mmCIF file of C-alpha atoms and ligand atoms in Angstrom:
data_model
loop_
_atom_site.group_PDB
_atom_site.id
_atom_site.type_symbol
_atom_site.label_atom_id
_atom_site.label_comp_id
_atom_site.label_asym_id
_atom_site.label_seq_id
_atom_site.Cartn_x
_atom_site.Cartn_y
_atom_site.Cartn_z
ATOM 1 C CA MET D 1 120.013 74.763 103.845
ATOM 2 C CA LYS D 2 119.347 71.172 104.787
ATOM 3 C CA VAL D 3 118.256 70.780 108.383
ATOM 4 C CA ASN D 4 119.283 67.362 109.671
ATOM 5 C CA GLN D 5 118.988 68.102 113.332
ATOM 6 C CA ALA D 6 117.054 70.630 115.356
ATOM 7 C CA GLU D 7 116.758 70.596 119.103
ATOM 8 C CA PHE D 8 115.499 72.804 121.869
ATOM 9 C CA ILE D 9 118.442 73.748 124.107
ATOM 10 C CA ILE D 10 117.299 76.078 126.878
ATOM 11 C CA SER D 11 114.857 78.774 127.973
ATOM 12 C CA ALA D 12 117.384 81.305 129.191
ATOM 13 C CA VAL D 13 116.381 83.918 131.747
ATOM 14 C CA GLY D 14 119.818 85.509 131.939
ATOM 15 C CA PRO D 15 123.242 85.617 130.250
ATOM 16 C CA SER D 16 124.697 82.895 132.483
ATOM 17 C CA GLN D 17 122.303 80.475 130.799
ATOM 18 C CA TYR D 18 123.207 81.299 127.219
ATOM 19 C CA PRO D 19 124.815 78.270 125.561
ATOM 20 C CA PRO D 20 128.627 78.346 125.521
ATOM 21 C CA ASP D 21 128.881 77.160 121.888
ATOM 22 C CA ALA D 22 130.549 79.672 119.583
ATOM 23 C CA LEU D 23 127.819 79.421 116.953
ATOM 24 C CA PRO D 24 126.056 82.195 115.059
ATOM 25 C CA GLU D 25 122.734 83.242 116.585
ATOM 26 C CA ILE D 26 119.702 84.398 114.609
ATOM 27 C CA ALA D 27 117.131 86.104 116.844
ATOM 28 C CA LEU D 28 113.425 86.548 116.184
ATOM 29 C CA ALA D 29 111.713 89.709 117.359
ATOM 30 C CA GLY D 30 108.113 90.727 116.917
ATOM 31 C CA ARG D 31 104.937 91.388 118.796
ATOM 32 C CA SER D 32 103.213 88.604 120.675
ATOM 33 C CA ASN D 33 101.277 86.197 118.495
ATOM 34 C CA VAL D 34 102.776 87.483 115.234
ATOM 35 C CA GLY D 35 104.112 84.032 114.395
ATOM 36 C CA LYS D 36 107.755 83.887 115.570
ATOM 37 C CA SER D 37 107.657 80.322 116.863
ATOM 38 C CA SER D 38 105.681 79.153 113.827
ATOM 39 C CA LEU D 39 108.338 80.655 111.574
ATOM 40 C CA ILE D 40 111.074 78.660 113.332
ATOM 41 C CA ASN D 41 109.046 75.468 112.940
ATOM 42 C CA ARG D 42 108.565 76.139 109.238
ATOM 43 C CA MET D 43 112.244 76.893 108.680
ATOM 44 C CA ILE D 44 113.212 73.533 110.155
ATOM 45 C CA GLN D 45 110.146 71.678 108.828
ATOM 46 C CA ARG D 46 109.009 70.518 112.247
ATOM 47 C CA LYS D 47 105.458 70.957 113.444
ATOM 48 C CA ASN D 48 105.960 71.658 117.101
ATOM 49 C CA LEU D 49 109.559 72.073 118.149
ATOM 50 C CA ALA D 50 109.132 75.762 118.930
ATOM 51 C CA ARG D 51 106.083 76.077 121.129
ATOM 52 C CA THR D 52 103.289 78.024 119.504
ATOM 53 C CA SER D 53 100.038 79.082 121.049
ATOM 54 C CA SER D 54 96.916 81.004 120.331
ATOM 55 C CA LYS D 55 97.409 82.700 123.722
ATOM 56 C CA PRO D 56 99.725 85.670 123.247
ATOM 57 C CA GLY D 57 102.647 86.356 125.532
ATOM 58 C CA LYS D 58 103.583 82.754 126.192
ATOM 59 C CA THR D 59 107.230 82.988 125.278
ATOM 60 C CA GLN D 60 108.814 84.879 128.185
ATOM 61 C CA GLN D 61 112.437 83.801 127.957
ATOM 62 C CA LEU D 62 115.083 83.547 125.285
ATOM 63 C CA ASN D 63 114.381 80.151 123.790
ATOM 64 C CA TYR D 64 117.414 78.637 122.091
ATOM 65 C CA TYR D 65 117.080 76.102 119.281
ATOM 66 C CA LYS D 66 120.195 74.510 117.828
ATOM 67 C CA ILE D 67 120.113 73.802 114.107
ATOM 68 C CA ASN D 68 122.538 71.091 112.938
ATOM 69 C CA GLN D 69 125.910 72.110 114.388
ATOM 70 C CA ASP D 70 125.576 75.368 112.436
ATOM 71 C CA LEU D 71 123.535 77.984 114.278
ATOM 72 C CA PHE D 72 120.967 78.848 116.930
ATOM 73 C CA PHE D 73 117.553 80.356 116.453
ATOM 74 C CA VAL D 74 116.772 82.511 119.479
ATOM 75 C CA ASP D 75 113.045 83.061 119.984
ATOM 76 C CA LEU D 76 112.688 86.344 121.888
ATOM 77 C CA PRO D 77 109.711 87.250 124.071
ATOM 78 C CA GLY D 78 106.995 88.998 122.080
ATOM 79 C CA TYR D 79 106.548 92.691 122.752
ATOM 80 C CA GLY D 80 103.354 94.668 123.092
ATOM 81 C CA TYR D 81 101.474 92.242 125.257
ATOM 82 C CA ALA D 82 99.274 94.464 127.411
ATOM 83 C CA GLN D 83 98.266 91.954 130.050
ATOM 84 C CA VAL D 84 101.755 91.629 131.452
ATOM 85 C CA SER D 85 102.427 94.077 134.279
ATOM 86 C CA LYS D 86 104.405 97.162 133.317
ATOM 87 C CA SER D 87 107.277 96.510 135.726
ATOM 88 C CA LYS D 88 107.716 92.999 134.396
ATOM 89 C CA ARG D 89 107.673 94.321 130.852
ATOM 90 C CA GLU D 90 110.459 96.725 131.671
ATOM 91 C CA ILE D 91 112.606 93.936 133.103
ATOM 92 C CA TRP D 92 112.122 91.934 129.907
ATOM 93 C CA GLY D 93 112.911 95.031 127.918
ATOM 94 C CA LYS D 94 116.281 95.515 129.623
ATOM 95 C CA PHE D 95 117.152 91.869 129.334
ATOM 96 C CA ILE D 96 116.373 91.759 125.624
ATOM 97 C CA GLU D 97 118.085 95.081 125.035
ATOM 98 C CA GLU D 98 121.269 93.746 126.646
ATOM 99 C CA TYR D 99 121.123 90.669 124.473
ATOM 100 C CA LEU D 100 120.528 92.594 121.245
ATOM 101 C CA LEU D 101 123.262 95.132 121.941
ATOM 102 C CA HIS D 102 126.007 92.996 123.389
ATOM 103 C CA ARG D 103 125.679 89.366 122.400
ATOM 104 C CA GLU D 104 128.764 88.709 120.298
ATOM 105 C CA TYR D 105 127.344 85.680 118.473
ATOM 106 C CA LEU D 106 124.223 87.519 117.325
ATOM 107 C CA LYS D 107 124.481 87.817 113.534
ATOM 108 C CA LEU D 108 120.985 88.819 112.451
ATOM 109 C CA VAL D 109 117.627 89.835 113.898
ATOM 110 C CA LEU D 110 114.527 88.733 112.031
ATOM 111 C CA LEU D 111 111.924 91.420 112.679
ATOM 112 C CA ILE D 112 108.626 89.640 112.157
ATOM 113 C CA ILE D 113 105.646 91.744 111.039
ATOM 114 C CA ASP D 114 102.064 90.694 110.279
ATOM 115 C CA LEU D 115 101.582 91.355 106.555
ATOM 116 C CA ARG D 116 97.879 92.013 107.057
ATOM 117 C CA HIS D 117 98.243 95.156 109.143
ATOM 118 C CA PRO D 118 100.384 98.280 109.021
ATOM 119 C CA PRO D 119 103.283 97.898 111.508
ATOM 120 C CA SER D 120 102.249 98.954 115.023
ATOM 121 C CA LYS D 121 103.932 101.696 117.022
ATOM 122 C CA ASP D 122 105.918 98.974 118.802
ATOM 123 C CA ASP D 123 107.039 97.516 115.456
ATOM 124 C CA GLN D 124 108.112 100.938 114.250
ATOM 125 C CA ALA D 125 109.980 101.622 117.490
ATOM 126 C CA MET D 126 111.717 98.244 117.327
ATOM 127 C CA TYR D 127 112.830 98.780 113.731
ATOM 128 C CA ALA D 128 114.092 102.301 114.472
ATOM 129 C CA TRP D 129 115.918 101.117 117.600
ATOM 130 C CA LEU D 130 117.657 98.251 115.796
ATOM 131 C CA LYS D 131 118.737 100.600 112.996
ATOM 132 C CA HIS D 132 119.892 103.250 115.426
ATOM 133 C CA ASN D 133 122.088 100.695 117.171
ATOM 134 C CA GLY D 134 123.441 99.173 113.977
ATOM 135 C CA VAL D 135 122.010 95.711 114.635
ATOM 136 C CA PRO D 136 121.839 93.747 111.347
ATOM 137 C CA LEU D 137 118.241 92.888 110.561
ATOM 138 C CA CYS D 138 115.886 91.384 108.041
ATOM 139 C CA VAL D 139 112.214 92.351 107.928
ATOM 140 C CA VAL D 140 109.971 89.314 107.481
ATOM 141 C CA THR D 141 106.259 89.802 106.832
ATOM 142 C CA THR D 142 104.378 86.678 107.794
ATOM 143 C CA LYS D 143 100.838 85.254 107.523
ATOM 144 C CA ALA D 144 100.804 86.067 103.780
ATOM 145 C CA ASP D 145 98.438 83.120 103.279
ATOM 146 C CA LYS D 146 95.760 85.076 105.113
ATOM 147 C CA ILE D 147 95.384 87.604 102.319
ATOM 148 C CA SER D 148 94.963 87.033 98.603
ATOM 149 C CA LYS D 149 98.032 86.971 96.428
ATOM 150 C CA GLY D 150 96.804 89.948 94.412
ATOM 151 C CA GLN D 151 96.976 92.088 97.579
ATOM 152 C CA TRP D 152 100.488 91.100 98.665
ATOM 153 C CA GLN D 153 102.428 93.885 96.976
ATOM 154 C CA LYS D 154 100.068 96.568 98.257
ATOM 155 C CA HIS D 155 100.594 95.316 101.819
ATOM 156 C CA VAL D 156 104.355 95.002 101.355
ATOM 157 C CA LYS D 157 104.471 98.635 100.284
ATOM 158 C CA ILE D 158 102.516 99.755 103.366
ATOM 159 C CA VAL D 159 104.846 97.805 105.661
ATOM 160 C CA LYS D 160 107.992 99.229 104.073
ATOM 161 C CA GLU D 161 106.654 102.777 104.071
ATOM 162 C CA THR D 162 105.331 102.654 107.632
ATOM 163 C CA LEU D 163 108.674 101.385 108.929
ATOM 164 C CA GLN D 164 110.527 103.879 106.707
ATOM 165 C CA MET D 165 112.575 100.888 105.803
ATOM 166 C CA ASP D 166 116.115 101.251 104.523
ATOM 167 C CA LYS D 167 116.276 99.875 100.949
ATOM 168 C CA ASN D 168 119.488 98.037 101.811
ATOM 169 C CA ASP D 169 117.823 95.918 104.479
ATOM 170 C CA PRO D 170 116.803 92.449 103.347
ATOM 171 C CA PHE D 171 113.077 91.774 103.197
ATOM 172 C CA VAL D 172 111.226 88.460 102.902
ATOM 173 C CA LEU D 173 107.539 87.807 102.253
ATOM 174 C CA PHE D 174 106.654 84.756 104.329
ATOM 175 C CA SER D 175 103.986 82.298 105.380
ATOM 176 C CA SER D 176 104.543 79.586 107.942
ATOM 177 C CA GLU D 177 101.287 78.005 106.863
ATOM 178 C CA ILE D 178 102.221 77.423 103.208
ATOM 179 C CA GLY D 179 106.027 77.662 103.384
ATOM 180 C CA LEU D 180 106.300 80.790 101.256
ATOM 181 C CA GLY D 181 109.704 82.524 101.565
ATOM 182 C CA LYS D 182 111.463 79.695 103.394
ATOM 183 C CA ASP D 183 114.336 79.200 100.937
ATOM 184 C CA GLU D 184 114.746 82.928 100.441
ATOM 185 C CA LEU D 185 115.014 83.462 104.193
ATOM 186 C CA TRP D 186 117.608 80.686 104.530
ATOM 187 C CA GLY D 187 119.576 82.529 101.840
ATOM 188 C CA VAL D 188 119.454 85.779 103.830
ATOM 189 C CA ILE D 189 120.532 83.973 107.014
ATOM 190 C CA GLN D 190 123.449 82.274 105.285
ATOM 191 C CA ASP D 191 124.559 85.571 103.734
ATOM 192 C CA ALA D 192 124.509 87.242 107.160
ATOM 193 C CA ILE D 193 126.623 84.473 108.691
ATOM 194 C CA ARG D 194 129.078 84.464 105.772
ATOM 195 C CA HIS D 195 129.348 88.250 105.758
ATOM 196 C CA GLU D 196 130.368 88.199 109.421
ATOM 197 C CA GLU D 197 132.941 85.456 108.855
ATOM 198 C CA GLU D 198 134.526 87.447 106.032
ATOM 199 C CA GLU D 199 134.733 90.570 108.175
ATOM 200 C CA THR D 200 136.349 88.600 110.999
ATOM 201 C CA THR D 201 138.897 87.096 108.611
ATOM 202 C CA LEU D 202 139.731 90.513 107.202
ATOM 203 C CA GLU D 203 140.244 91.869 110.708
ATOM 204 C CA GLU D 204 142.524 88.937 111.581
ATOM 205 C CA GLU D 205 144.519 89.463 108.401
ATOM 206 C CA ALA D 206 144.915 93.129 109.222
ATOM 207 C CA VAL D 207 146.162 92.260 112.725
ATOM 208 C CA ASN D 208 148.594 89.620 111.416
ATOM 209 C CA ALA D 209 149.834 91.634 108.447
ATOM 210 C CA PRO D 210 153.513 92.627 108.606
ATOM 211 C CA GLU D 211 154.098 96.340 109.172
HETATM 212 N N1 GTP A 301 97.510 81.342 108.779
HETATM 213 C C1 GTP A 301 98.674 81.511 109.424
HETATM 214 N N2 GTP A 301 98.698 81.444 110.767
HETATM 215 C C2 GTP A 301 99.893 81.627 111.388
HETATM 216 C C3 GTP A 301 101.114 81.879 110.658
HETATM 217 N N3 GTP A 301 102.093 82.029 111.546
HETATM 218 C C4 GTP A 301 101.548 81.858 112.769
HETATM 219 N N4 GTP A 301 100.228 81.625 112.699
HETATM 220 C C5 GTP A 301 99.300 81.411 113.838
HETATM 221 O O1 GTP A 301 99.386 82.529 114.717
HETATM 222 C C6 GTP A 301 99.310 82.133 116.093
HETATM 223 C C7 GTP A 301 100.523 82.627 116.854
HETATM 224 O O2 GTP A 301 101.688 81.993 116.347
HETATM 225 P P1 GTP A 301 103.009 81.811 117.231
HETATM 226 O O3 GTP A 301 104.032 81.238 116.316
HETATM 227 O O4 GTP A 301 102.722 81.086 118.495
HETATM 228 O O5 GTP A 301 103.340 83.348 117.567
HETATM 229 P P2 GTP A 301 104.532 83.946 118.474
HETATM 230 O O6 GTP A 301 104.982 85.182 117.799
HETATM 231 O O7 GTP A 301 105.560 82.897 118.699
HETATM 232 O O8 GTP A 301 103.764 84.314 119.815
HETATM 233 P P3 GTP A 301 104.401 84.542 121.306
HETATM 234 O O9 GTP A 301 105.308 83.390 121.595
HETATM 235 O O10 GTP A 301 103.209 84.589 122.185
HETATM 236 O O11 GTP A 301 105.123 85.850 121.268
HETATM 237 C C8 GTP A 301 99.158 80.613 116.075
HETATM 238 O O12 GTP A 301 97.775 80.294 116.163
HETATM 239 C C9 GTP A 301 99.706 80.211 114.708
HETATM 240 O O13 GTP A 301 99.166 79.022 114.200
HETATM 241 C C10 GTP A 301 101.020 81.940 109.218
HETATM 242 O O14 GTP A 301 102.005 82.171 108.484
HETATM 243 N N5 GTP A 301 99.776 81.750 108.671
HETATM 244 MG MG1 MG A 302 106.313 82.088 120.486
#
């Protein structure tokens, strides 16, 4: 995928602020500081479009980035950030849950996991919840550059086993630092968008078919 244009659109705090464009949306979920914003920047080859920080919990809204005239990346608030008050966390939870369950343009959730560590309880719960609700997802393990290449497969195995990952779910080994997995992930995203378009066309054909 060639990215000619990438722009920040809005930090949405509620559905009324979601962009009206009928474009596919690819959301990024993962714990705070795992590298969601960095992954967006790497995918579009821009250093700082998506705001990154060494302070966890900075992204508190749904941040929309428009890529060409083709799709949106939606950077979700990171979960598992202890210093945010519990009540506030629950409000975010509901808001994100609504988005993930009911947003019609959502085509794929990238569940971002730190390759270095076994998935946390929050990661496991998020994976199980997405599966339970039939939300299409791709597991992306990031920060691969932080461990030696010889250790990658061992870590991949731990991640897949800890999540009890479905073999049919796409998986990408990634590093925002060195660009590992970028083309593969674009392939997964394009497949997800195409798959949806085909299903919609089939449904339309079924509706329009003569009795
Ligand atoms: N070495 C290395 N560092 C990374 C990678 N991805 C992210 N980081 C670093 O990890 C830190 C957090 O990255 P962010 O992209 O801001 O993480 P985030 O998930 O968006 O965090 P929140 O917005 O707080 O939820 C930053 O210091 C990044 O530079 C990676 O692939 N390799
Ligand atoms: Mg972020």
